[in-house]
Amino acid sequence: MTPSPPKAGKPSHPRHRPTDAELLLTKPRQHKQRSLVQWLLIFVFLGVVGWFTGSELAVLTTPKVLPPKVAALPATKNKTAQNIARNDGSTGGLNPETPATADGDSGDTSTAAESLLAAAASALLDATKAFQPGPYRQGELVVQASSPEQFAALLKRAQAAGGTLLGSIDNANAARLSFPDAQSMGEFLQSGAGADSGDSSASAELNNTVSLPTPVVPVTDPYAPGSLQPFGSGAMTYMGVPQNNNTWGNGVMIAMLDTGLAPGTTNLLKDKSITELDLTNGSTTPPVGHGDMVASLLAGAPREQGITPAASILSIRVLDSNNEGDVFTVAQGIYAAVADGAKVLNLSLGTTSPSTVLQQAVNYALSQGVVVVAAAGNDGTGQISYPAAYPGVVAVGAIDATGTRATFSDFGPQLTVVAPGVGLNAVTTNGTMSFSGTSASSPLVAGAVAGLMSTSPGMTGNDAVALLTQYANFEGPLTDNGTQTNDLYGYGVVNLTRVLNRFNAQYFDIAVADMVVNVTTMPTTPTAPLQVTVQNRGNTVATQVGVTISYNGTDYTQTIPSLSPGDVQAVTVQLSVAQLTSAAGVQVTASVGYFGNDVNPNNNTTSRIVRLVQSN
């Protein structure tokens, strides 16, 4: 069977629309000079606003001087990121519906002046928001232009308005700017309408903060009913990683954009190939914690198996000691990773707001054939974090040791696959720690991609992703969306055993994939449908597959005439809503019977208590 392509065409995030945190540089005016009337109206407007706000907005500040040359990215161990090819797939501004624009001088001075005042008012309003508390770097903008020439002009306007350059991505024509106050930022934003820049696609946005996924509540009592079950040291075995995988990842570089590595971690992983790059200006020493645990899952450490011990690891620090960063720095890290030759990127971090500069950095990496893997998020909601929500990114959710989606794992149509993410053993200089969250699941998938690339000469990262999705173990409800995917599990649970046995014609495996009460709201009818899904996880067509569902002393049987490799079919029975909503629930056992040499009979039967719980 030809591997199915990865979810490159994932739908855009349902909440990917302009927000208050997105600002747009206005289009250029067609004439170069303002009339005296226009200038007088501008100063009257600023004076009135200044009177209401108590700030001297009518008195322009003395511009700060920008450095004579745009700052370049710091050098990495192997090469610099100064000569990165720019991604020309720019989407421009994020708010095309409501830009502050001036459509040219029609000869009516009063009309032109009114348009200019409206542009100034809009720019000042947006600039005021930038200095209020929020999930962004206060007083900062991230700007982009469509060409180096327009980029230089953009920086000159920032200089004239009193801006300070904090960093740039030269070949992406992007810069991080700070302004002393809302007046100077507003002047800069409004200058896009009055300057003859010729760059109508120039964009500006707030520098959204990026952080680690929300901390997960520890698994304090794994044996309590309904508790998440930890993996401990069993995650690699669960995924089907060979016990002897010493060569996995050989010749492949994985870049992890994270908190960096604490002092001593490289000694702990002394037999691994690790390069470090700090984009946080090195103001503090990386703390022991998140980055170290991600590295240990990838490379392995004493007493714990890693998924790709032979891979080269490029650790790029984009989060500070408070585990916080911003979209500009993460974008810098992506460009730097691609420049250094990384073939797989792992981003166990996220932000709830979309960002032009971040999405274009992701698009650039994808255009270079680099696989981008990111954590879905730990809020337990239907909004997957960025960059995981962007099309083309492998968005990873978390399951516990029973194969059930972890309640904290974010879900949605952008989800690609799920992997172990509860109570994994990870090694740091402080000893072995329990690591939970989609932050732990993501590097396992990134490592699986690198491992497959290294075991099959000529295999690309996209080929590896296609195999992981094609041979994933289906879980969750079988929907009518035309694909074997759903919002809770994506394509399903990563199963490397199936991938590695894909050419073995004698590999037979029929499984009860899952059982779910397939409703989206609390039923008002006496019964509700229980959907039992059966998957052929082998490589040969299975025929006459018998399915038995036992509940309330009753056995319901049905035969599936034919089931092709990888296919999933559902058998449905009706259960009492009164029982489903009771404290006891309904005990259900589902099993399959198949006359063949099943390599994994343990997944032929599933038994659990099924309940319906009203969510708040």
CSV table of C-alpha atoms in Angstrom, one decimal, residues 166 276 384 408:
chain,number,residue,atom,x,y,z
A,166,LEU,CA,16.3,44.5,19.6
A,276,GLU,CA,24.1,24.5,22.0
A,384,ILE,CA,-4.4,23.5,19.8
A,408,PHE,CA,-5.0,17.6,29.8
